[in-house]
Coordinates of C-alpha atoms and ligand atoms in Angstrom, one line a residue:
M22 CA 139.4 -0.6 -104.0
K23 CA 137.9 -3.3 -103.1
L24 CA 140.4 -5.3 -101.8
F25 CA 142.1 -1.9 -99.4
L26 CA 137.4 -1.8 -98.0
F27 CA 137.9 -5.8 -97.0
I28 CA 141.4 -5.0 -95.6
G29 CA 140.1 -2.2 -93.8
L30 CA 137.3 -3.5 -92.3
F31 CA 139.3 -6.4 -91.5
A32 CA 141.5 -4.7 -89.2
V33 CA 138.7 -2.5 -87.4
S34 CA 137.3 -5.9 -86.1
S35 CA 140.3 -7.1 -85.1
N36 CA 140.9 -4.2 -82.7
A37 CA 137.5 -4.3 -81.5
Q38 CA 138.1 -8.1 -80.7
Q39 CA 141.5 -6.3 -79.4
E40 CA 140.1 -4.8 -77.4
R41 CA 137.2 -6.6 -76.1
R42 CA 140.2 -9.4 -74.6
F43 CA 140.0 -11.2 -70.4
P44 CA 143.4 -9.7 -69.3
D45 CA 146.7 -12.6 -68.9
D46 CA 145.7 -13.1 -64.2
F47 CA 142.3 -13.5 -65.5
L48 CA 141.2 -16.5 -63.5
F49 CA 138.8 -18.9 -65.4
G50 CA 138.2 -21.9 -63.8
A51 CA 135.4 -24.7 -63.3
A52 CA 133.5 -26.2 -59.9
T53 CA 132.0 -28.5 -58.3
A54 CA 131.2 -29.4 -55.4
S55 CA 132.2 -32.8 -52.9
Y56 CA 128.5 -34.2 -52.2
Q57 CA 127.6 -33.6 -55.7
I58 CA 131.1 -35.7 -57.3
E59 CA 132.9 -37.1 -54.5
G60 CA 130.8 -40.3 -53.7
A61 CA 132.7 -42.9 -51.1
W62 CA 130.3 -41.3 -48.7
N63 CA 131.2 -44.1 -46.5
V64 CA 134.1 -45.5 -47.2
D65 CA 137.9 -44.6 -45.1
G66 CA 136.3 -43.4 -42.0
K67 CA 133.8 -41.1 -43.4
G68 CA 130.6 -39.7 -41.5
E69 CA 127.9 -39.2 -42.2
S70 CA 127.3 -35.6 -44.1
I71 CA 123.2 -34.2 -43.5
W72 CA 122.6 -35.2 -47.4
D73 CA 123.7 -38.2 -46.8
R74 CA 121.5 -38.8 -43.8
M75 CA 118.4 -37.1 -46.2
T76 CA 118.4 -39.1 -49.3
H77 CA 118.7 -42.2 -47.4
T78 CA 115.2 -41.8 -44.8
K79 CA 113.5 -39.9 -47.1
P80 CA 114.3 -40.4 -51.2
H81 CA 110.7 -38.8 -52.0
L82 CA 112.4 -35.5 -51.2
I83 CA 114.4 -36.2 -54.2
K84 CA 113.3 -35.5 -58.0
D85 CA 114.9 -39.3 -59.0
M86 CA 114.7 -41.0 -55.6
T87 CA 118.3 -41.1 -56.6
N88 CA 121.5 -39.9 -53.6
G89 CA 124.8 -39.0 -54.3
D90 CA 125.9 -42.1 -52.6
I91 CA 128.6 -43.2 -55.4
A92 CA 127.9 -39.4 -57.8
A93 CA 130.7 -38.8 -60.6
N94 CA 133.1 -41.1 -58.0
S95 CA 135.6 -38.6 -58.4
Y96 CA 136.5 -40.0 -54.7
Y97 CA 138.5 -42.6 -57.5
N98 CA 138.3 -40.9 -60.4
Y99 CA 140.0 -37.7 -59.7
K100 CA 143.3 -37.5 -61.9
R101 CA 140.9 -37.4 -65.0
D102 CA 139.2 -34.6 -62.9
V103 CA 142.9 -33.3 -63.6
E104 CA 143.1 -34.0 -66.2
M105 CA 140.1 -31.8 -68.1
I106 CA 141.0 -29.4 -66.2
R107 CA 144.6 -29.3 -67.6
E108 CA 142.2 -30.6 -71.4
L109 CA 140.4 -27.4 -70.8
G110 CA 143.4 -25.5 -70.1
L111 CA 142.5 -23.6 -66.8
D112 CA 143.7 -21.9 -64.8
A113 CA 141.8 -22.2 -61.0
Y114 CA 139.8 -25.4 -59.8
R115 CA 137.1 -25.0 -57.4
F116 CA 136.2 -28.3 -55.1
S117 CA 134.6 -27.9 -52.2
I118 CA 136.3 -30.1 -48.6
S119 CA 133.8 -32.8 -47.0
W120 CA 133.7 -31.2 -43.4
P121 CA 132.3 -35.0 -42.1
R122 CA 134.9 -36.6 -44.4
I123 CA 137.9 -34.2 -42.4
L124 CA 135.9 -34.5 -38.5
P125 CA 134.0 -37.6 -38.2
N126 CA 133.8 -36.6 -35.2
P127 CA 133.8 -33.3 -35.8
L128 CA 133.2 -33.0 -32.1
A129 CA 136.6 -34.5 -31.0
P130 CA 139.8 -32.4 -31.4
Y131 CA 142.3 -35.0 -32.1
E132 CA 140.6 -37.0 -34.2
V133 CA 141.4 -36.1 -38.0
N134 CA 140.3 -38.6 -40.9
Q135 CA 144.0 -39.2 -42.4
A136 CA 142.4 -40.8 -44.8
G137 CA 140.3 -37.5 -45.8
V138 CA 143.3 -35.2 -45.1
D139 CA 145.1 -37.7 -48.0
F140 CA 142.6 -37.8 -50.4
Y141 CA 142.1 -33.9 -50.1
N142 CA 145.8 -33.8 -50.4
N143 CA 146.8 -36.1 -53.4
Y144 CA 143.8 -34.4 -54.8
I145 CA 145.5 -30.7 -53.9
N146 CA 148.6 -32.1 -55.7
E147 CA 147.8 -33.1 -58.3
M148 CA 146.3 -29.4 -59.7
L149 CA 150.0 -27.9 -57.9
K150 CA 151.7 -30.2 -61.1
Y151 CA 150.1 -28.8 -63.9
N152 CA 150.0 -24.9 -62.7
I153 CA 146.8 -25.8 -61.5
T154 CA 145.6 -23.4 -58.3
P155 CA 142.9 -25.1 -56.4
M156 CA 140.1 -22.5 -54.9
A157 CA 138.2 -24.6 -51.8
T158 CA 135.2 -24.4 -50.6
I159 CA 135.5 -25.1 -46.8
Y160 CA 131.4 -25.3 -46.6
H161 CA 128.9 -26.5 -48.8
W162 CA 126.4 -28.4 -47.2
D163 CA 127.4 -31.2 -46.6
L164 CA 127.1 -30.8 -42.3
P165 CA 127.9 -34.0 -39.6
Q166 CA 124.7 -34.9 -39.1
K167 CA 126.2 -35.6 -35.7
L168 CA 126.7 -31.2 -36.0
Q169 CA 122.8 -31.7 -37.1
D170 CA 121.4 -33.2 -33.8
L171 CA 122.4 -30.5 -31.8
G172 CA 121.3 -28.0 -33.9
G173 CA 123.6 -27.0 -36.9
L174 CA 123.1 -23.8 -38.1
L175 CA 121.0 -22.8 -35.7
S176 CA 122.7 -23.3 -32.2
P177 CA 124.9 -20.8 -30.5
M178 CA 127.6 -23.7 -30.6
F179 CA 127.5 -23.4 -34.5
P180 CA 130.4 -20.7 -35.2
E181 CA 133.3 -22.5 -32.9
W182 CA 132.9 -25.5 -34.4
F183 CA 132.9 -23.9 -38.0
E184 CA 136.2 -22.2 -36.9
H185 CA 137.5 -25.3 -35.7
Y186 CA 137.1 -27.2 -38.6
A187 CA 138.6 -24.0 -40.9
R188 CA 141.8 -23.9 -38.6
V189 CA 142.3 -27.7 -39.3
V190 CA 141.4 -26.7 -43.1
Y191 CA 143.5 -23.9 -43.5
E192 CA 146.7 -25.8 -41.4
K193 CA 146.5 -29.4 -43.5
F194 CA 145.8 -27.7 -46.9
G195 CA 146.6 -23.9 -46.5
D196 CA 150.3 -23.7 -47.5
R197 CA 149.5 -25.0 -50.9
V198 CA 146.2 -23.5 -51.4
K199 CA 146.0 -19.9 -51.0
L200 CA 142.2 -18.8 -52.1
W201 CA 140.0 -19.8 -49.6
T202 CA 135.7 -19.1 -49.1
T203 CA 134.8 -20.2 -46.3
F204 CA 130.9 -20.9 -47.6
N205 CA 128.5 -21.2 -50.2
E206 CA 125.2 -20.2 -51.0
P207 CA 124.0 -18.7 -47.3
R208 CA 120.9 -18.2 -48.6
E209 CA 120.2 -21.3 -50.0
M210 CA 121.5 -23.6 -46.4
C211 CA 119.5 -20.9 -44.6
L212 CA 116.0 -20.0 -46.6
L213 CA 116.2 -23.7 -48.3
G214 CA 117.2 -25.8 -45.9
Y215 CA 116.3 -24.4 -42.1
G216 CA 113.3 -22.3 -43.1
G217 CA 112.1 -24.4 -46.2
D218 CA 111.8 -27.5 -47.5
E219 CA 114.0 -27.5 -50.8
K220 CA 117.5 -28.4 -48.9
A221 CA 119.1 -30.8 -46.7
P222 CA 117.7 -30.5 -44.2
F223 CA 114.7 -29.6 -44.6
L224 CA 113.3 -28.0 -41.9
N225 CA 110.9 -25.9 -43.1
L226 CA 111.0 -23.0 -39.9
T227 CA 109.2 -20.4 -42.1
D228 CA 109.6 -18.1 -39.0
I229 CA 112.9 -17.5 -38.0
G230 CA 114.6 -20.3 -39.3
T231 CA 116.6 -18.2 -42.4
Y232 CA 116.9 -15.5 -40.4
Y233 CA 118.5 -17.5 -36.8
C234 CA 121.0 -19.2 -39.7
A235 CA 121.9 -16.3 -40.9
K236 CA 123.2 -14.8 -38.3
N237 CA 125.4 -17.8 -37.1
L238 CA 126.6 -17.9 -40.3
L239 CA 127.7 -14.6 -40.3
L240 CA 129.2 -15.3 -37.4
A241 CA 130.7 -18.2 -38.1
H242 CA 132.0 -17.1 -41.1
A243 CA 134.1 -13.8 -39.3
R244 CA 135.2 -17.1 -36.9
A245 CA 136.6 -18.5 -39.8
Y246 CA 137.9 -15.0 -41.8
H247 CA 139.6 -13.8 -38.3
A248 CA 141.5 -17.0 -37.2
Y249 CA 142.5 -17.2 -40.9
N250 CA 143.8 -13.6 -41.2
N251 CA 145.4 -13.4 -38.1
D252 CA 146.9 -17.0 -37.2
F253 CA 147.2 -18.3 -40.8
K254 CA 148.0 -15.1 -43.5
P255 CA 150.7 -14.2 -42.3
T256 CA 152.8 -17.2 -42.5
Q257 CA 150.5 -18.1 -45.7
N258 CA 149.8 -15.9 -48.2
G259 CA 146.6 -16.5 -48.8
E260 CA 142.6 -14.4 -49.2
C261 CA 139.9 -15.4 -48.1
G262 CA 136.1 -14.2 -48.8
I263 CA 132.3 -15.5 -48.7
V264 CA 130.5 -17.5 -51.6
I265 CA 126.6 -16.2 -52.2
N266 CA 124.4 -17.0 -54.9
I267 CA 123.3 -13.6 -56.2
S268 CA 120.4 -13.1 -58.9
W269 CA 119.7 -9.6 -61.1
I270 CA 116.9 -8.6 -59.1
G271 CA 115.4 -5.6 -60.7
P272 CA 112.6 -3.2 -60.8
L273 CA 109.8 -3.8 -63.0
T274 CA 109.1 -0.8 -64.2
D275 CA 110.7 2.5 -63.3
S276 CA 108.5 3.4 -60.6
E277 CA 109.3 4.6 -57.1
E278 CA 107.1 1.7 -55.9
D279 CA 108.9 -0.9 -57.3
N280 CA 112.0 0.5 -56.8
Y281 CA 111.1 -0.2 -53.5
A282 CA 109.7 -3.3 -54.0
A283 CA 112.9 -4.6 -56.0
E284 CA 115.6 -3.0 -53.5
L285 CA 113.7 -4.5 -50.7
K286 CA 113.5 -8.1 -52.1
R287 CA 117.2 -7.8 -52.7
Q288 CA 117.9 -7.2 -48.8
A289 CA 116.0 -9.9 -48.2
E290 CA 117.3 -12.6 -50.7
W291 CA 120.6 -11.5 -50.7
G292 CA 121.7 -8.2 -48.3
I293 CA 120.9 -10.5 -45.3
Y294 CA 124.4 -12.3 -46.1
A295 CA 125.9 -9.5 -48.0
E296 CA 125.3 -5.8 -46.2
P297 CA 126.6 -7.0 -43.3
I298 CA 129.9 -8.0 -43.8
F299 CA 130.4 -6.3 -47.2
S300 CA 128.6 -2.6 -46.4
E301 CA 130.4 0.1 -44.8
Q302 CA 128.5 0.1 -42.1
G303 CA 127.8 -3.5 -41.1
G304 CA 124.3 -4.6 -39.8
F305 CA 121.4 -6.1 -41.2
P306 CA 120.0 -4.0 -44.3
K307 CA 118.3 -0.7 -42.8
E308 CA 115.3 -1.2 -44.5
F309 CA 114.1 -5.0 -44.4
A310 CA 115.2 -5.5 -40.6
E311 CA 112.5 -2.8 -40.2
V312 CA 110.0 -4.3 -41.8
V313 CA 110.4 -7.4 -40.4
A314 CA 110.6 -6.1 -36.5
Q315 CA 107.2 -4.4 -37.0
K316 CA 105.6 -7.5 -38.9
S317 CA 106.8 -9.6 -35.6
I318 CA 105.7 -7.6 -33.2
E319 CA 102.2 -7.2 -35.1
Q320 CA 102.2 -10.7 -35.5
G321 CA 102.7 -10.9 -32.1
Y322 CA 106.6 -12.4 -31.4
A323 CA 107.5 -11.1 -28.3
T324 CA 110.9 -9.3 -31.1
S325 CA 111.9 -8.7 -34.4
R326 CA 111.8 -12.8 -35.7
L327 CA 115.6 -11.0 -37.4
P328 CA 117.7 -11.2 -34.2
E329 CA 120.0 -8.3 -33.1
L330 CA 123.5 -7.9 -33.5
T331 CA 125.4 -6.4 -30.8
E332 CA 127.7 -3.6 -31.6
E333 CA 130.4 -5.6 -31.2
E334 CA 128.8 -8.8 -33.1
R335 CA 128.4 -6.0 -35.8
K336 CA 132.2 -5.0 -36.4
F337 CA 133.3 -8.4 -36.1
I338 CA 131.6 -9.7 -39.0
Q339 CA 132.4 -6.4 -41.0
G340 CA 135.3 -5.8 -43.8
S341 CA 135.7 -9.4 -42.6
F342 CA 136.5 -10.3 -46.4
D343 CA 139.3 -10.7 -49.3
F344 CA 137.1 -10.8 -52.1
L345 CA 133.5 -11.0 -53.0
G346 CA 132.7 -14.4 -54.6
I347 CA 129.1 -14.8 -56.7
N348 CA 127.6 -17.5 -58.0
H349 CA 125.5 -16.3 -60.9
Y350 CA 122.9 -17.5 -63.2
T351 CA 119.5 -15.5 -63.8
G352 CA 117.3 -12.4 -62.4
Y353 CA 113.7 -11.4 -62.5
L354 CA 111.7 -8.7 -62.1
V355 CA 110.1 -6.9 -59.1
S356 CA 107.0 -4.7 -58.4
A357 CA 105.1 -3.3 -56.0
N358 CA 102.0 -4.9 -56.2
E359 CA 101.6 -6.4 -59.4
Y360 CA 102.3 -10.3 -59.8
K361 CA 101.6 -10.9 -56.2
T362 CA 101.5 -14.6 -54.9
A363 CA 100.0 -15.0 -51.4
N364 CA 102.3 -16.8 -49.1
A365 CA 100.2 -17.8 -45.9
V366 CA 102.3 -18.1 -42.8
P367 CA 104.7 -15.7 -40.9
S368 CA 107.8 -16.0 -43.5
L369 CA 110.9 -15.0 -45.0
L370 CA 108.8 -14.2 -48.9
D371 CA 106.1 -12.7 -47.0
D372 CA 108.3 -10.3 -44.8
A373 CA 109.5 -8.8 -48.1
D374 CA 106.0 -9.4 -50.3
V375 CA 106.6 -8.6 -53.4
G376 CA 106.1 -9.6 -56.9
V377 CA 108.3 -11.7 -59.1
Y378 CA 107.8 -11.4 -62.7
I379 CA 109.6 -14.0 -64.8
S380 CA 109.6 -13.2 -68.9
D381 CA 108.4 -15.8 -72.0
D382 CA 110.6 -14.4 -73.9
W383 CA 113.9 -15.6 -71.7
L384 CA 115.1 -18.8 -73.0
P385 CA 114.3 -22.1 -70.4
S386 CA 116.6 -24.0 -69.4
A387 CA 115.9 -27.6 -67.2
S388 CA 115.7 -25.9 -64.0
D389 CA 112.7 -24.2 -63.9
W390 CA 114.8 -21.6 -61.7
L391 CA 117.5 -20.8 -64.6
K392 CA 116.4 -18.7 -67.2
M393 CA 118.6 -16.8 -69.7
V394 CA 118.3 -12.7 -68.9
P395 CA 120.2 -10.2 -70.8
D396 CA 122.1 -8.5 -69.1
S397 CA 122.1 -9.8 -65.5
L398 CA 125.5 -10.1 -64.9
Y399 CA 126.4 -6.6 -65.8
N400 CA 123.9 -5.0 -64.7
L401 CA 125.1 -6.8 -60.8
L402 CA 128.4 -7.1 -60.8
T403 CA 128.0 -3.2 -61.4
H404 CA 124.7 -2.6 -58.6
L405 CA 127.7 -4.0 -56.2
K406 CA 130.7 -2.7 -58.0
D407 CA 128.7 1.3 -55.9
K408 CA 127.0 -0.6 -53.3
Y409 CA 130.4 -1.8 -52.0
N410 CA 132.9 0.4 -53.1
N411 CA 133.8 -2.3 -55.9
P412 CA 135.6 -5.1 -53.8
P413 CA 137.7 -8.0 -56.0
V414 CA 135.1 -10.4 -57.0
Y415 CA 135.0 -13.7 -58.7
I416 CA 132.5 -15.1 -60.3
T417 CA 132.6 -18.3 -58.0
E418 CA 129.8 -20.5 -60.7
S419 CA 127.5 -19.2 -63.8
G420 CA 126.4 -22.2 -65.8
W421 CA 123.7 -23.5 -67.6
S422 CA 121.3 -27.0 -67.2
E423 CA 119.9 -28.8 -69.7
V424 CA 118.3 -32.5 -69.2
P425 CA 120.6 -35.4 -70.0
E426 CA 118.5 -35.9 -73.4
T427 CA 120.8 -32.6 -74.5
G428 CA 123.4 -35.0 -75.1
L429 CA 126.4 -33.6 -76.0
I430 CA 125.9 -30.9 -78.8
D431 CA 124.8 -28.5 -76.0
D432 CA 124.2 -25.1 -78.2
E433 CA 122.0 -23.1 -75.7
R434 CA 124.5 -23.8 -72.7
I435 CA 127.0 -21.8 -75.8
L436 CA 124.7 -19.8 -75.8
F437 CA 125.1 -18.9 -72.2
Y438 CA 128.5 -18.8 -71.5
R439 CA 129.4 -16.7 -74.9
T440 CA 126.7 -14.6 -73.8
A441 CA 127.7 -14.4 -69.7
L442 CA 130.9 -13.7 -70.7
N443 CA 130.8 -11.0 -73.0
N444 CA 129.1 -8.9 -70.0
A445 CA 132.0 -10.2 -67.6
L446 CA 134.3 -7.8 -70.6
D447 CA 131.5 -5.6 -70.9
C448 CA 131.5 -5.1 -66.7
L449 CA 136.4 -5.6 -66.9
E450 CA 135.6 -2.5 -69.0
A451 CA 132.9 -0.2 -66.8
G452 CA 136.1 -1.0 -64.5
V453 CA 133.9 -4.2 -61.7
N454 CA 137.2 -5.5 -60.5
L455 CA 136.5 -8.7 -62.0
K456 CA 139.6 -11.0 -60.8
G457 CA 138.1 -14.5 -62.6
Y458 CA 135.1 -16.8 -63.4
M459 CA 134.3 -20.3 -62.5
A460 CA 131.8 -22.2 -64.6
W461 CA 129.9 -24.7 -63.0
S462 CA 130.4 -27.2 -63.9
L463 CA 132.8 -28.8 -64.8
M464 CA 131.0 -32.4 -65.1
D465 CA 127.2 -33.5 -64.5
N466 CA 127.0 -33.6 -61.2
Y467 CA 124.2 -34.3 -58.2
E468 CA 121.9 -31.7 -58.5
W469 CA 120.7 -31.6 -55.0
I470 CA 116.7 -32.7 -54.6
A471 CA 116.7 -32.5 -58.6
G472 CA 118.7 -35.4 -58.5
Y473 CA 120.2 -35.8 -61.7
T474 CA 117.4 -34.5 -64.1
E475 CA 119.0 -31.3 -64.8
L476 CA 122.4 -31.4 -66.1
F477 CA 125.1 -28.4 -66.0
G478 CA 128.9 -30.6 -67.0
L479 CA 131.2 -29.3 -69.4
Y480 CA 131.3 -32.6 -69.3
E481 CA 128.6 -35.1 -69.5
V482 CA 128.9 -38.3 -67.1
D483 CA 127.3 -41.5 -68.4
F484 CA 127.0 -42.4 -64.5
K485 CA 125.3 -45.4 -65.2
S486 CA 128.9 -47.3 -66.5
E487 CA 130.8 -48.1 -64.0
A488 CA 133.7 -46.0 -64.5
K489 CA 130.8 -42.9 -64.8
T490 CA 132.8 -42.2 -67.6
R491 CA 133.5 -38.3 -68.5
T492 CA 133.0 -36.9 -72.0
P493 CA 133.7 -33.8 -73.6
R494 CA 130.8 -31.6 -74.5
K495 CA 130.4 -28.8 -77.5
S496 CA 130.6 -26.3 -74.4
A497 CA 134.0 -27.7 -73.5
F498 CA 136.0 -26.9 -77.0
V499 CA 134.0 -23.7 -76.8
Y500 CA 135.1 -22.3 -73.5
K501 CA 138.4 -24.0 -74.3
Q502 CA 138.6 -21.5 -77.7
I503 CA 137.9 -18.7 -75.2
V504 CA 139.9 -19.4 -72.4
K505 CA 143.4 -20.1 -74.6
T506 CA 142.7 -16.8 -76.1
R507 CA 141.0 -14.7 -74.3
V508 CA 139.0 -13.4 -76.7
I509 CA 135.0 -14.7 -77.3
D510 CA 135.0 -15.5 -80.9
P511 CA 130.9 -15.9 -82.0
D512 CA 131.7 -18.1 -85.0
Y513 CA 134.0 -20.6 -83.5
E514 CA 133.2 -24.4 -84.0
P515 CA 135.3 -26.7 -82.9
T516 CA 135.9 -29.3 -85.9
D517 CA 136.0 -32.4 -84.5
M518 CA 134.9 -33.7 -80.8
V519 CA 138.7 -35.2 -79.9
M520 CA 139.9 -33.3 -76.8
T521 CA 143.7 -33.0 -76.2
I522 CA 145.8 -31.1 -73.3
D523 CA 147.8 -28.5 -74.7
E524 CA 151.6 -27.9 -74.0
G525 CA 152.0 -26.6 -70.9
H526 CA 149.3 -27.8 -69.4
Ligands
NAG613 C1 106.8 -25.6 -45.1 O1 105.7 -25.3 -44.4 C2 104.7 -24.2 -45.3 C3 104.6 -22.9 -44.9 O2 104.0 -23.4 -43.7 C4 104.0 -25.1 -45.5 O3 102.9 -24.9 -46.6 C5 104.1 -25.9 -46.8 O4 103.7 -27.6 -47.2 C6 105.8 -27.0 -45.6 N1 106.6 -28.0 -46.7 C7 106.5 -29.3 -46.1 C8 106.9 -30.1 -47.3 O5 105.9 -29.8 -44.5
NAG614 C1 120.1 -19.0 -56.7 O1 119.2 -18.0 -56.4 C2 118.4 -17.7 -57.1 C3 116.8 -16.6 -56.6 O2 117.8 -15.9 -56.9 C4 117.3 -19.4 -56.9 O3 116.0 -19.8 -57.5 C5 118.3 -20.2 -57.3 O4 117.6 -22.5 -57.3 C6 120.1 -20.2 -56.4 N1 120.9 -21.0 -58.0 C7 122.0 -21.6 -56.9 C8 122.7 -22.4 -57.7 O5 121.3 -22.4 -55.6

């Protein structure tokens, strides 16, 4: 009888596990970005980027006064990086291409830097040798300084500059790269770089910087998408999308006011980038556009601080995607009246003038903005499924930061990944068209203005060592096990911390 019961239970639990399985074609990967790992900032003809300029001339803006001059030195360590991807048994690797490494003089059409092209060729070929799918980000924040001097994303010329650069990378790498994303995280570039003081180029043009940047970015994205779609896709057969950092933003209570406040905040935070591309009608989100227009007039501006899209522009941008890339880390709740902070100047924060609530119960990471928020991925992806007619989605970043002292035993990161991936399974069961998941990050790297104080790596990098030695953390073994079995086993514990490459990788 006892034995019978035991077998019965076992069958039930193994059945349940079989149901909770990632499909074989689900793309598991890890992600990085050029400036955060490559180093070699002035080597082999590379030009200066806005992050080179900012960290060199204003080091006090960085928490630990550091920069990405060397970082994880992946320019020289790329074979080791690919070896790590093989150790983890990953299907894909998301990396970014450095614009100033490819076009040190971004306005001279024929001056492609061959050494830069060689570097990415070697990197990509090393991945393909082991059946690792490359997913390339065309732009991940390292704008050539020369273009910033000419206005950067605030220049109406920006879309043309970007299309030119995108065409160069399609031409050089598109025979082998089949998954392209134009921009990484518009919000962080526009709100924090042009409209704020947290990212290069640090312009802090709070009233209009964010919005002019958003318009030019959308036009640039659409030009790069259409260039691919018309002139490269017919022979290269790849796909092109955009990556947006989207937190789950929910209402604090069920009241109508809080629901409206949450919607307004969603429109302000990510809707201004997503809505023009992914919604059926296109254009900037309606309610938020109306609020900004009205406030602008009250504040004495001649027109809305959020620029108009012409009918032609709206149509050009709408539908310019093959998939949606989402960087997802966290979430928060919004109230119409409570938890408000004073916003002294005209800005996006003042335009969506709502309160933000973060619960003390949510586990904090090493980054002040990153808490473990229950079901945030599920809430977000099911929301987007309904809103945008279930587009193909990749989670292009998702991860957890720890302080350097945490070392190799990173149990909170393991909890984060297991929780997020369980949510990913819930999403698949709910019919979300979720095609892959990229962990941020393959290894520790330069975390922008946080320098090397907040670490996200599955592999620890010893930044003090000449070799920038990489060592797998406990989370690397757990992630590997999930990727291999396609099942999340909550009890799996790595028996030793010895990493090897499994057969077939
Ligand atoms: C950016 O602008 C805001 C609003 O005017 C101001 O409070 C803040 O101090 C500025 N930041 C810097 C670094 O000047
Ligand atoms: C993503 O967005 C949130 C706000 O929604 C922000 O706090 C966070 O810093 C962003 N994360 C990244 C990695 O850009």
